[in-house]
Amino acid sequence: MSTTIKEKSPRMVRPPAEVVYAEELSALAANDAGPKPPGWRLSPRAVRQFIVGSDGAALAHTWDGKKTRTVVTQKFYGDDALVERCIVTLLGNRGLLLVGEPGTAKSMLSELLSAAISGNSLLGIQGTAGTTDDQIKYSWNYALLLAEGPSPRALVPSPLYTAMKNGALVRFEEITRCQPEIQDTLVSLLSDKAMQVPELSGSDGVLFAGKGFNLIATANLRDRGVHEMSSALKRRLNFETVAPLSDKVMELKLVKEQTDALLRESGLNIECPADVLDLLVTTFNDLRHGRTAEGTVVEKPSTVMSTAEAVAVSHSAALDAAYFGNARLEGGHVARQLLGTVLKDNPDDIKRLRQYFDVVVKVRGKDSKVWQQFYEARKWFRA
Ligand SMILES: Nc1ncnc2c1ncn2[C@@H]1O[C@H](COP(=O)(O)OP(=O)(O)O)[C@@H](O)[C@H]1O
Ligand SMILES: [Mg+2]
């Protein structure tokens, strides 16, 4: 899969980051005075700025044949130092492993890093219990293999093979879901930076990684633990733990910006009042921590109440308001969509959500219209 996509097509549900942010990447490249490491599209400083934003500063560049100025938006929130450490790791000889709870933007960060550094975030392997050696290294086009015997033409490269060949980053999602023997295939690839192809002879029998090659893996703490990773592989990766956002103000800003962006993408114009978004983020914080800002203890649902889920709820609530309401987001829409997030596979979670409504939401509803609408929507909570 050596595909790269340059154009944004209105038909695409979700274009890759290098396409979504093509204009920002062009602005950064035009203003990038820093030294570029071999194989990198941008300097480390520009990569960092792509991820944490230009703080409102507009960068001059030529886009679509016209002179223009572009502001680089903030994409990852909460930990600029983590972003720097990730970039430094990728400059070195070790791969990067992002670990953390689900929904802490590990995949997003790996996509943004590959888009900025290699201009391509599509070279990726999804780890599953069934991932095989071939999916990591290469396989064969059997028709050609039978007709001509092993040849470079008959070899079907994996995304990792392509990344080594092109000197690019490869993403490995949910690496700890793979069997340990499969994970260990990576050990020699990462230490030698070369892949043996014993079926081919001469110089085709070994592929040396080009400058710019490295690996970004992700692992969720809620899946089978990282503990099951072999120590040989652990030594070849730098671990970075991505923590959930701890600052409510920042989470609120993120939810607002991302919801607005998703709605713009769907071509919808919906009012998302600040107090409704505040209610949503407050509810997520209360349920995530099992305690409200006022100190009331509430039972935590078993599902992860991540920021990614908060964005998903606010987006669907806004769609609900757009298509079944009067284009104004209200507390009731949030309540209806919250159900799908909280109620996954544990039937006790509905009781926990009801308790939260009876103990916390009801009281807040006495002095606030949005909380009152939110409380009234508990009629949707059938067990
Ligand atoms: N610190 C953060 N900065 C930006 N977005 C975040 C952050 N934490 C969570 N998100 C949300 O998470 C979404 C991406 O989640 P994802 O990368 O799939 O998480 P993970 O791979 O950790 O499970 C983002 O689109 C955003 O809505
Ligand atoms: Mg992920």
mmCIF file of C-alpha atoms and ligand atoms in Angstrom:
data_model
loop_
_atom_site.group_PDB
_atom_site.id
_atom_site.type_symbol
_atom_site.label_atom_id
_atom_site.label_comp_id
_atom_site.label_asym_id
_atom_site.label_seq_id
_atom_site.Cartn_x
_atom_site.Cartn_y
_atom_site.Cartn_z
ATOM 1 C CA MET A 1 0.000 0.000 0.000
ATOM 2 C CA SER A 2 2.120 2.898 -1.178
ATOM 3 C CA THR A 3 -0.866 5.126 -1.758
ATOM 4 C CA THR A 4 -0.741 8.752 -0.790
ATOM 5 C CA ILE A 5 -3.723 10.985 -1.212
ATOM 6 C CA LYS A 6 -3.294 14.593 -2.228
ATOM 7 C CA GLU A 7 -6.772 15.810 -2.980
ATOM 8 C CA LYS A 8 -9.689 16.254 -0.662
ATOM 9 C CA SER A 9 -12.748 14.745 -2.221
ATOM 10 C CA PRO A 10 -16.158 15.810 -0.952
ATOM 11 C CA ARG A 11 -17.082 12.135 -1.038
ATOM 12 C CA MET A 12 -14.515 11.143 1.583
ATOM 13 C CA VAL A 13 -15.982 10.661 5.034
ATOM 14 C CA ARG A 14 -12.668 11.236 6.679
ATOM 15 C CA PRO A 15 -9.658 12.365 4.675
ATOM 16 C CA PRO A 16 -6.230 11.746 6.266
ATOM 17 C CA ALA A 17 -4.539 14.515 8.269
ATOM 18 C CA GLU A 18 -2.095 15.426 5.481
ATOM 19 C CA VAL A 19 -5.114 16.235 3.290
ATOM 20 C CA VAL A 20 -7.261 17.918 5.938
ATOM 21 C CA TYR A 21 -4.367 20.151 6.973
ATOM 22 C CA ALA A 22 -2.639 20.479 3.589
ATOM 23 C CA GLU A 23 -2.819 24.263 3.733
ATOM 24 C CA GLU A 24 -1.301 24.431 7.224
ATOM 25 C CA LEU A 25 1.474 22.039 6.193
ATOM 26 C CA SER A 26 2.257 24.195 3.174
ATOM 27 C CA ALA A 27 2.375 27.318 5.401
ATOM 28 C CA LEU A 28 4.734 25.579 7.828
ATOM 29 C CA ALA A 29 7.004 24.328 5.034
ATOM 30 C CA ALA A 30 7.225 27.818 3.500
ATOM 31 C CA ASN A 31 8.267 29.343 6.838
ATOM 32 C CA ASP A 32 10.472 26.531 8.056
ATOM 33 C CA ALA A 33 13.931 27.950 8.673
ATOM 34 C CA GLY A 34 15.070 25.124 10.958
ATOM 35 C CA PRO A 35 17.297 22.235 9.873
ATOM 36 C CA LYS A 36 15.387 19.208 8.578
ATOM 37 C CA PRO A 37 16.556 15.812 9.740
ATOM 38 C CA PRO A 38 17.307 13.447 6.810
ATOM 39 C CA GLY A 39 14.104 12.052 5.374
ATOM 40 C CA TRP A 40 11.889 14.569 7.187
ATOM 41 C CA ARG A 41 9.551 16.971 5.396
ATOM 42 C CA LEU A 42 9.697 19.563 8.169
ATOM 43 C CA SER A 43 12.067 20.583 10.926
ATOM 44 C CA PRO A 44 11.285 19.298 14.443
ATOM 45 C CA ARG A 45 10.144 22.795 15.482
ATOM 46 C CA ALA A 46 7.685 22.993 12.589
ATOM 47 C CA VAL A 47 6.364 19.499 13.397
ATOM 48 C CA ARG A 48 5.768 20.621 16.970
ATOM 49 C CA GLN A 49 3.999 23.765 15.768
ATOM 50 C CA PHE A 50 1.780 21.707 13.470
ATOM 51 C CA ILE A 51 0.539 19.735 16.476
ATOM 52 C CA VAL A 52 0.314 22.406 19.178
ATOM 53 C CA GLY A 53 -0.572 25.335 16.895
ATOM 54 C CA SER A 54 0.892 28.739 16.072
ATOM 55 C CA ASP A 55 -0.928 30.542 18.891
ATOM 56 C CA GLY A 56 -2.982 32.623 16.479
ATOM 57 C CA ALA A 57 0.009 33.747 14.374
ATOM 58 C CA ALA A 58 -0.710 33.700 10.626
ATOM 59 C CA LEU A 59 2.051 32.356 8.369
ATOM 60 C CA ALA A 60 2.481 33.807 4.876
ATOM 61 C CA HIS A 61 2.724 31.363 1.981
ATOM 62 C CA THR A 62 1.418 30.692 -1.503
ATOM 63 C CA TRP A 63 -1.586 28.416 -1.656
ATOM 64 C CA ASP A 64 -3.470 27.494 -4.812
ATOM 65 C CA GLY A 65 -1.399 30.020 -6.750
ATOM 66 C CA LYS A 66 -2.346 32.892 -4.429
ATOM 67 C CA LYS A 67 -0.457 34.630 -1.635
ATOM 68 C CA THR A 68 -2.259 34.027 1.637
ATOM 69 C CA ARG A 69 -1.769 33.766 5.408
ATOM 70 C CA THR A 70 -2.681 30.700 7.416
ATOM 71 C CA VAL A 71 -3.028 30.165 11.155
ATOM 72 C CA VAL A 72 -1.862 26.753 12.380
ATOM 73 C CA THR A 73 -4.562 25.330 14.637
ATOM 74 C CA GLN A 74 -3.951 23.528 17.896
ATOM 75 C CA LYS A 75 -4.741 19.843 17.434
ATOM 76 C CA PHE A 76 -3.393 18.115 20.505
ATOM 77 C CA TYR A 77 -4.167 19.705 23.872
ATOM 78 C CA GLY A 78 -2.746 19.513 27.320
ATOM 79 C CA ASP A 79 0.847 18.378 27.085
ATOM 80 C CA ASP A 80 3.253 20.242 24.799
ATOM 81 C CA ALA A 81 6.257 18.633 26.483
ATOM 82 C CA LEU A 82 4.929 15.182 25.565
ATOM 83 C CA VAL A 83 4.747 16.253 21.916
ATOM 84 C CA GLU A 84 8.383 17.385 22.053
ATOM 85 C CA ARG A 85 9.504 14.126 23.641
ATOM 86 C CA CYS A 86 7.695 12.140 20.943
ATOM 87 C CA ILE A 87 9.449 14.139 18.210
ATOM 88 C CA VAL A 88 12.833 13.650 19.861
ATOM 89 C CA THR A 89 12.223 9.897 20.113
ATOM 90 C CA LEU A 90 11.395 9.709 16.423
ATOM 91 C CA LEU A 91 14.674 11.493 15.618
ATOM 92 C CA GLY A 92 16.617 8.744 17.341
ATOM 93 C CA ASN A 93 17.084 5.039 16.803
ATOM 94 C CA ARG A 94 14.181 3.816 18.863
ATOM 95 C CA GLY A 95 10.553 3.557 17.924
ATOM 96 C CA LEU A 96 7.818 5.395 19.823
ATOM 97 C CA LEU A 97 5.088 3.648 21.793
ATOM 98 C CA LEU A 98 2.121 5.742 22.929
ATOM 99 C CA VAL A 99 0.255 4.075 25.772
ATOM 100 C CA GLY A 100 -2.811 5.180 27.688
ATOM 101 C CA GLU A 101 -6.509 4.825 28.295
ATOM 102 C CA PRO A 102 -8.718 4.619 25.206
ATOM 103 C CA GLY A 103 -9.744 8.006 23.813
ATOM 104 C CA THR A 104 -6.685 9.993 24.883
ATOM 105 C CA ALA A 105 -5.743 10.860 21.276
ATOM 106 C CA LYS A 106 -2.909 8.346 20.849
ATOM 107 C CA SER A 107 -4.004 7.406 17.332
ATOM 108 C CA MET A 108 -4.611 11.045 16.498
ATOM 109 C CA LEU A 109 -1.120 11.994 17.657
ATOM 110 C CA SER A 110 0.468 9.208 15.626
ATOM 111 C CA GLU A 111 -1.489 10.308 12.559
ATOM 112 C CA LEU A 112 -0.441 13.949 13.000
ATOM 113 C CA LEU A 113 3.213 13.054 13.526
ATOM 114 C CA SER A 114 3.316 10.897 10.394
ATOM 115 C CA ALA A 115 1.480 13.527 8.348
ATOM 116 C CA ALA A 116 3.931 16.255 9.378
ATOM 117 C CA ILE A 117 7.144 14.233 9.296
ATOM 118 C CA SER A 118 6.562 11.977 6.282
ATOM 119 C CA GLY A 119 3.638 13.673 4.538
ATOM 120 C CA ASN A 120 1.799 10.358 4.697
ATOM 121 C CA SER A 121 -0.218 8.959 7.594
ATOM 122 C CA LEU A 122 -1.657 6.052 5.639
ATOM 123 C CA LEU A 123 1.200 3.610 6.146
ATOM 124 C CA GLY A 124 -0.275 1.699 9.035
ATOM 125 C CA ILE A 125 -0.861 -1.743 10.457
ATOM 126 C CA GLN A 126 -3.796 -2.495 12.738
ATOM 127 C CA GLY A 127 -2.773 -4.982 15.396
ATOM 128 C CA THR A 128 -5.232 -7.797 16.115
ATOM 129 C CA ALA A 129 -5.007 -11.248 17.638
ATOM 130 C CA GLY A 130 -4.877 -12.522 14.047
ATOM 131 C CA THR A 131 -2.092 -10.272 12.718
ATOM 132 C CA THR A 132 0.441 -12.401 10.836
ATOM 133 C CA ASP A 133 4.096 -12.105 9.990
ATOM 134 C CA ASP A 134 3.194 -11.456 6.337
ATOM 135 C CA GLN A 135 1.071 -8.482 7.253
ATOM 136 C CA ILE A 136 4.078 -6.993 8.991
ATOM 137 C CA LYS A 137 6.715 -7.851 6.361
ATOM 138 C CA TYR A 138 5.526 -8.770 2.876
ATOM 139 C CA SER A 139 3.469 -11.338 1.034
ATOM 140 C CA TRP A 140 3.306 -12.569 -2.555
ATOM 141 C CA ASN A 141 1.114 -12.122 -5.539
ATOM 142 C CA TYR A 142 0.593 -15.859 -6.054
ATOM 143 C CA ALA A 143 -0.289 -15.649 -9.737
ATOM 144 C CA LEU A 144 3.026 -13.902 -10.475
ATOM 145 C CA LEU A 145 4.905 -16.109 -8.039
ATOM 146 C CA LEU A 146 3.725 -19.255 -9.837
ATOM 147 C CA ALA A 147 4.316 -17.779 -13.278
ATOM 148 C CA GLU A 148 7.747 -16.223 -12.719
ATOM 149 C CA GLY A 149 9.049 -17.487 -9.431
ATOM 150 C CA PRO A 150 9.994 -15.062 -6.646
ATOM 151 C CA SER A 151 10.824 -11.636 -8.024
ATOM 152 C CA PRO A 152 10.572 -8.062 -6.733
ATOM 153 C CA ARG A 153 7.548 -7.702 -9.021
ATOM 154 C CA ALA A 154 5.719 -10.572 -7.312
ATOM 155 C CA LEU A 155 6.411 -9.219 -3.829
ATOM 156 C CA VAL A 156 3.460 -7.466 -2.175
ATOM 157 C CA PRO A 157 4.920 -4.991 0.299
ATOM 158 C CA SER A 158 3.393 -4.413 3.731
ATOM 159 C CA PRO A 159 2.981 -0.808 4.915
ATOM 160 C CA LEU A 160 6.096 -1.349 7.023
ATOM 161 C CA TYR A 161 8.081 -2.529 3.998
ATOM 162 C CA THR A 162 6.961 0.558 2.074
ATOM 163 C CA ALA A 163 7.893 2.831 4.976
ATOM 164 C CA MET A 164 11.392 1.307 5.139
ATOM 165 C CA LYS A 165 11.799 1.629 1.417
ATOM 166 C CA ASN A 166 10.600 5.236 1.249
ATOM 167 C CA GLY A 167 12.188 6.418 4.495
ATOM 168 C CA ALA A 168 8.858 7.191 6.135
ATOM 169 C CA LEU A 169 7.092 6.624 9.430
ATOM 170 C CA VAL A 170 4.897 3.569 9.837
ATOM 171 C CA ARG A 171 2.066 3.424 12.363
ATOM 172 C CA PHE A 172 1.285 0.273 14.304
ATOM 173 C CA GLU A 173 -2.055 0.572 16.071
ATOM 174 C CA GLU A 174 -2.904 -1.495 19.154
ATOM 175 C CA ILE A 175 0.373 -3.366 19.012
ATOM 176 C CA THR A 176 -0.237 -5.311 22.244
ATOM 177 C CA ARG A 177 -3.210 -7.063 20.693
ATOM 178 C CA CYS A 178 -0.795 -9.048 18.518
ATOM 179 C CA GLN A 179 0.646 -12.332 19.683
ATOM 180 C CA PRO A 180 4.055 -11.861 21.330
ATOM 181 C CA GLU A 181 5.814 -13.898 18.583
ATOM 182 C CA ILE A 182 4.386 -11.531 16.006
ATOM 183 C CA GLN A 183 5.429 -8.492 18.008
ATOM 184 C CA ASP A 184 8.917 -9.988 18.070
ATOM 185 C CA THR A 185 9.117 -9.861 14.281
ATOM 186 C CA LEU A 186 9.654 -6.161 14.843
ATOM 187 C CA VAL A 187 12.677 -6.642 17.050
ATOM 188 C CA SER A 188 15.179 -7.358 14.289
ATOM 189 C CA LEU A 189 13.549 -4.874 11.929
ATOM 190 C CA LEU A 190 13.935 -2.125 14.500
ATOM 191 C CA SER A 191 17.468 -2.976 15.541
ATOM 192 C CA ASP A 192 18.969 -3.756 12.131
ATOM 193 C CA LYS A 193 16.794 -1.266 10.229
ATOM 194 C CA ALA A 194 16.824 -3.868 7.482
ATOM 195 C CA MET A 195 14.433 -6.613 6.321
ATOM 196 C CA GLN A 196 15.651 -9.904 4.933
ATOM 197 C CA VAL A 197 13.764 -11.304 1.956
ATOM 198 C CA PRO A 198 15.294 -14.794 1.766
ATOM 199 C CA GLU A 199 13.246 -15.731 -1.305
ATOM 200 C CA LEU A 200 15.047 -13.127 -3.414
ATOM 201 C CA SER A 201 18.714 -13.234 -4.302
ATOM 202 C CA GLY A 202 21.450 -10.621 -4.525
ATOM 203 C CA SER A 203 20.701 -7.041 -3.548
ATOM 204 C CA ASP A 204 16.957 -7.738 -3.629
ATOM 205 C CA GLY A 205 17.418 -10.174 -0.737
ATOM 206 C CA VAL A 206 17.664 -7.413 1.810
ATOM 207 C CA LEU A 207 15.847 -4.127 2.146
ATOM 208 C CA PHE A 208 17.690 -1.394 4.013
ATOM 209 C CA ALA A 209 15.496 1.237 5.603
ATOM 210 C CA GLY A 210 15.833 4.713 4.128
ATOM 211 C CA LYS A 211 16.567 7.713 6.347
ATOM 212 C CA GLY A 212 13.352 8.978 7.908
ATOM 213 C CA PHE A 213 12.069 5.482 8.685
ATOM 214 C CA ASN A 214 10.752 4.842 12.183
ATOM 215 C CA LEU A 215 7.786 3.291 13.941
ATOM 216 C CA ILE A 216 4.985 4.840 16.013
ATOM 217 C CA ALA A 217 2.986 2.245 17.890
ATOM 218 C CA THR A 218 -0.028 2.683 20.145
ATOM 219 C CA ALA A 219 -1.419 0.477 22.909
ATOM 220 C CA ASN A 220 -4.503 0.812 25.073
ATOM 221 C CA LEU A 221 -4.177 0.153 28.776
ATOM 222 C CA ARG A 222 -7.624 -1.395 28.900
ATOM 223 C CA ASP A 223 -6.708 -4.068 26.367
ATOM 224 C CA ARG A 224 -4.407 -6.922 27.180
ATOM 225 C CA GLY A 225 -1.605 -5.140 28.974
ATOM 226 C CA VAL A 226 1.630 -3.835 27.622
ATOM 227 C CA HIS A 227 3.129 -6.224 30.133
ATOM 228 C CA GLU A 228 2.710 -8.871 27.549
ATOM 229 C CA MET A 229 5.182 -7.179 25.316
ATOM 230 C CA SER A 230 8.522 -8.961 25.196
ATOM 231 C CA SER A 231 11.365 -7.227 26.935
ATOM 232 C CA ALA A 232 13.382 -7.361 23.707
ATOM 233 C CA LEU A 233 10.766 -5.241 21.948
ATOM 234 C CA LYS A 234 10.311 -2.970 24.957
ATOM 235 C CA ARG A 235 13.996 -2.102 24.755
ATOM 236 C CA ARG A 236 13.581 -0.931 21.187
ATOM 237 C CA LEU A 237 10.739 1.450 21.955
ATOM 238 C CA ASN A 238 10.471 4.604 24.024
ATOM 239 C CA PHE A 239 7.255 4.595 26.031
ATOM 240 C CA GLU A 240 5.188 7.738 26.356
ATOM 241 C CA THR A 241 2.054 7.675 28.450
ATOM 242 C CA VAL A 242 -0.730 9.882 27.152
ATOM 243 C CA ALA A 243 -2.903 10.981 30.076
ATOM 244 C CA PRO A 244 -6.544 12.035 29.822
ATOM 245 C CA LEU A 245 -7.022 15.814 29.846
ATOM 246 C CA SER A 246 -7.201 16.987 33.432
ATOM 247 C CA ASP A 247 -8.189 20.575 32.795
ATOM 248 C CA LYS A 248 -11.906 21.103 32.301
ATOM 249 C CA VAL A 249 -11.517 24.497 30.633
ATOM 250 C CA MET A 250 -9.195 22.987 28.055
ATOM 251 C CA GLU A 251 -11.488 20.013 27.501
ATOM 252 C CA LEU A 252 -14.406 22.382 26.951
ATOM 253 C CA LYS A 253 -12.432 24.366 24.371
ATOM 254 C CA LEU A 254 -11.433 21.164 22.587
ATOM 255 C CA VAL A 255 -14.979 19.772 22.530
ATOM 256 C CA LYS A 256 -16.286 23.070 21.163
ATOM 257 C CA GLU A 257 -13.659 23.368 18.426
ATOM 258 C CA GLN A 258 -13.909 19.762 17.320
ATOM 259 C CA THR A 259 -17.713 19.767 17.298
ATOM 260 C CA ASP A 260 -17.740 22.977 15.256
ATOM 261 C CA ALA A 261 -15.241 21.454 12.817
ATOM 262 C CA LEU A 262 -17.292 18.251 12.437
ATOM 263 C CA LEU A 263 -20.467 20.232 11.858
ATOM 264 C CA ARG A 264 -18.769 22.464 9.304
ATOM 265 C CA GLU A 265 -17.598 19.328 7.540
ATOM 266 C CA SER A 266 -21.234 18.112 7.368
ATOM 267 C CA GLY A 267 -22.289 21.525 6.051
ATOM 268 C CA LEU A 268 -24.621 22.157 9.000
ATOM 269 C CA ASN A 269 -25.218 25.405 10.794
ATOM 270 C CA ILE A 270 -26.285 24.616 14.340
ATOM 271 C CA GLU A 271 -26.095 26.724 17.417
ATOM 272 C CA CYS A 272 -24.176 24.971 20.197
ATOM 273 C CA PRO A 273 -24.722 27.216 23.239
ATOM 274 C CA ALA A 274 -21.779 27.415 25.649
ATOM 275 C CA ASP A 275 -23.895 26.370 28.648
ATOM 276 C CA VAL A 276 -24.982 23.121 26.942
ATOM 277 C CA LEU A 277 -21.390 22.211 26.057
ATOM 278 C CA ASP A 278 -20.393 23.075 29.606
ATOM 279 C CA LEU A 279 -23.088 20.710 30.888
ATOM 280 C CA LEU A 280 -21.777 17.946 28.662
ATOM 281 C CA VAL A 281 -18.148 18.347 29.714
ATOM 282 C CA THR A 282 -19.146 18.682 33.385
ATOM 283 C CA THR A 283 -21.164 15.461 33.183
ATOM 284 C CA PHE A 284 -18.228 13.630 31.606
ATOM 285 C CA ASN A 285 -15.878 14.940 34.298
ATOM 286 C CA ASP A 286 -18.234 13.999 37.134
ATOM 287 C CA LEU A 287 -18.778 10.456 35.843
ATOM 288 C CA ARG A 288 -15.109 9.966 34.925
ATOM 289 C CA HIS A 289 -13.865 10.901 38.395
ATOM 290 C CA GLY A 290 -16.804 9.541 40.398
ATOM 291 C CA ARG A 291 -17.049 12.883 42.147
ATOM 292 C CA THR A 292 -18.550 16.254 41.233
ATOM 293 C CA ALA A 293 -16.852 19.636 41.591
ATOM 294 C CA GLU A 294 -19.054 20.236 44.659
ATOM 295 C CA GLY A 295 -17.686 17.036 46.210
ATOM 296 C CA THR A 296 -20.733 14.746 45.756
ATOM 297 C CA VAL A 297 -19.661 11.143 45.265
ATOM 298 C CA VAL A 298 -21.289 9.410 42.283
ATOM 299 C CA GLU A 299 -20.859 5.890 40.976
ATOM 300 C CA LYS A 300 -18.553 5.639 37.973
ATOM 301 C CA PRO A 301 -19.920 3.787 34.954
ATOM 302 C CA SER A 302 -17.732 0.934 33.695
ATOM 303 C CA THR A 303 -17.294 2.574 30.277
ATOM 304 C CA VAL A 304 -14.447 4.972 29.608
ATOM 305 C CA MET A 305 -15.783 8.525 29.712
ATOM 306 C CA SER A 306 -12.986 9.851 27.504
ATOM 307 C CA THR A 307 -12.683 13.206 25.773
ATOM 308 C CA ALA A 308 -13.033 11.371 22.454
ATOM 309 C CA GLU A 309 -16.437 10.087 23.674
ATOM 310 C CA ALA A 310 -17.402 13.602 24.793
ATOM 311 C CA VAL A 311 -16.730 14.901 21.275
ATOM 312 C CA ALA A 312 -18.710 12.019 19.782
ATOM 313 C CA VAL A 313 -21.685 12.736 22.065
ATOM 314 C CA SER A 314 -21.647 16.451 21.353
ATOM 315 C CA HIS A 315 -21.455 15.832 17.597
ATOM 316 C CA SER A 316 -24.355 13.358 17.597
ATOM 317 C CA ALA A 317 -26.394 15.561 19.927
ATOM 318 C CA ALA A 318 -25.923 18.449 17.479
ATOM 319 C CA LEU A 319 -26.997 16.207 14.578
ATOM 320 C CA ASP A 320 -30.055 15.190 16.594
ATOM 321 C CA ALA A 321 -30.836 18.893 17.115
ATOM 322 C CA ALA A 322 -30.304 19.617 13.416
ATOM 323 C CA TYR A 323 -32.483 16.876 12.002
ATOM 324 C CA PHE A 324 -35.061 16.262 14.737
ATOM 325 C CA GLY A 325 -35.021 19.582 16.618
ATOM 326 C CA ASN A 326 -34.945 23.220 15.663
ATOM 327 C CA ALA A 327 -31.217 23.582 14.947
ATOM 328 C CA ARG A 328 -30.399 24.557 18.514
ATOM 329 C CA LEU A 329 -28.552 22.147 20.792
ATOM 330 C CA GLU A 330 -30.311 21.556 24.121
ATOM 331 C CA GLY A 331 -29.693 19.517 27.267
ATOM 332 C CA GLY A 332 -32.210 16.881 26.137
ATOM 333 C CA HIS A 333 -30.231 16.094 22.988
ATOM 334 C CA VAL A 334 -27.130 15.514 25.070
ATOM 335 C CA ALA A 335 -28.985 13.162 27.418
ATOM 336 C CA ARG A 336 -30.320 11.078 24.543
ATOM 337 C CA GLN A 337 -26.871 10.621 22.995
ATOM 338 C CA LEU A 338 -25.186 10.045 26.332
ATOM 339 C CA LEU A 339 -27.074 6.799 26.691
ATOM 340 C CA GLY A 340 -25.291 5.173 23.756
ATOM 341 C CA THR A 341 -21.921 6.052 25.225
ATOM 342 C CA VAL A 342 -22.530 4.993 28.790
ATOM 343 C CA LEU A 343 -24.636 1.935 28.051
ATOM 344 C CA LYS A 344 -22.371 -0.467 26.256
ATOM 345 C CA ASP A 345 -22.185 -3.895 27.757
ATOM 346 C CA ASN A 346 -22.809 -3.452 31.452
ATOM 347 C CA PRO A 347 -26.510 -3.290 32.372
ATOM 348 C CA ASP A 348 -25.636 -1.825 35.792
ATOM 349 C CA ASP A 349 -24.451 1.355 34.105
ATOM 350 C CA ILE A 350 -28.019 2.522 33.530
ATOM 351 C CA LYS A 351 -28.543 2.429 37.300
ATOM 352 C CA ARG A 352 -25.399 4.479 37.809
ATOM 353 C CA LEU A 353 -26.562 7.026 35.257
ATOM 354 C CA ARG A 354 -30.007 7.236 36.906
ATOM 355 C CA GLN A 355 -28.378 7.759 40.281
ATOM 356 C CA TYR A 356 -26.312 10.620 38.818
ATOM 357 C CA PHE A 357 -29.471 12.207 37.434
ATOM 358 C CA ASP A 358 -31.386 11.824 40.694
ATOM 359 C CA VAL A 359 -28.616 13.023 42.942
ATOM 360 C CA VAL A 360 -26.754 15.633 40.917
ATOM 361 C CA VAL A 361 -28.655 16.695 37.790
ATOM 362 C CA LYS A 362 -31.960 17.228 39.579
ATOM 363 C CA VAL A 363 -30.398 19.633 42.072
ATOM 364 C CA ARG A 364 -28.552 21.590 39.379
ATOM 365 C CA GLY A 365 -31.805 21.782 37.394
ATOM 366 C CA LYS A 366 -33.356 23.936 40.107
ATOM 367 C CA ASP A 367 -31.310 26.954 39.070
ATOM 368 C CA SER A 368 -30.477 26.206 35.472
ATOM 369 C CA LYS A 369 -32.684 25.728 32.443
ATOM 370 C CA VAL A 370 -30.234 23.522 30.515
ATOM 371 C CA TRP A 371 -29.724 21.210 33.493
ATOM 372 C CA GLN A 372 -33.499 21.063 33.937
ATOM 373 C CA GLN A 373 -33.980 20.037 30.283
ATOM 374 C CA PHE A 374 -31.200 17.517 30.787
ATOM 375 C CA TYR A 375 -32.974 16.131 33.854
ATOM 376 C CA GLU A 376 -36.313 15.865 32.052
ATOM 377 C CA ALA A 377 -34.727 13.744 29.330
ATOM 378 C CA ARG A 378 -34.113 10.926 31.823
ATOM 379 C CA LYS A 379 -37.451 9.564 30.623
ATOM 380 C CA TRP A 380 -35.412 8.033 27.762
ATOM 381 C CA PHE A 381 -33.450 5.936 30.229
ATOM 382 C CA ARG A 382 -35.368 2.699 30.114
ATOM 383 C CA ALA A 383 -33.614 -0.278 31.654
HETATM 384 N N1 LIG B 1 -5.438 15.835 24.587
HETATM 385 C C1 LIG B 1 -6.236 15.788 23.524
HETATM 386 N N2 LIG B 1 -6.049 16.653 22.497
HETATM 387 C C2 LIG B 1 -6.850 16.597 21.398
HETATM 388 N N3 LIG B 1 -7.860 15.738 21.234
HETATM 389 C C3 LIG B 1 -8.110 14.846 22.214
HETATM 390 C C4 LIG B 1 -7.313 14.830 23.394
HETATM 391 N N4 LIG B 1 -7.766 13.833 24.206
HETATM 392 C C5 LIG B 1 -8.791 13.261 23.550
HETATM 393 N N5 LIG B 1 -9.011 13.867 22.355
HETATM 394 C C6 LIG B 1 -10.098 13.460 21.462
HETATM 395 O O1 LIG B 1 -9.801 12.121 21.111
HETATM 396 C C7 LIG B 1 -9.983 11.964 19.700
HETATM 397 C C8 LIG B 1 -9.012 10.939 19.134
HETATM 398 O O2 LIG B 1 -9.056 9.781 19.833
HETATM 399 P P1 LIG B 1 -8.099 8.599 19.421
HETATM 400 O O3 LIG B 1 -6.844 9.138 18.813
HETATM 401 O O4 LIG B 1 -8.861 7.616 18.615
HETATM 402 O O5 LIG B 1 -7.776 8.015 20.851
HETATM 403 P P2 LIG B 1 -6.979 6.711 21.267
HETATM 404 O O6 LIG B 1 -6.214 6.237 20.075
HETATM 405 O O7 LIG B 1 -6.099 7.204 22.384
HETATM 406 O O8 LIG B 1 -8.001 5.749 21.756
HETATM 407 C C9 LIG B 1 -9.694 13.306 19.147
HETATM 408 O O9 LIG B 1 -10.328 13.489 17.916
HETATM 409 C C10 LIG B 1 -10.258 14.214 20.208
HETATM 410 O O10 LIG B 1 -11.632 14.357 19.987
HETATM 411 MG MG MG B 2 -6.451 4.401 19.052
#
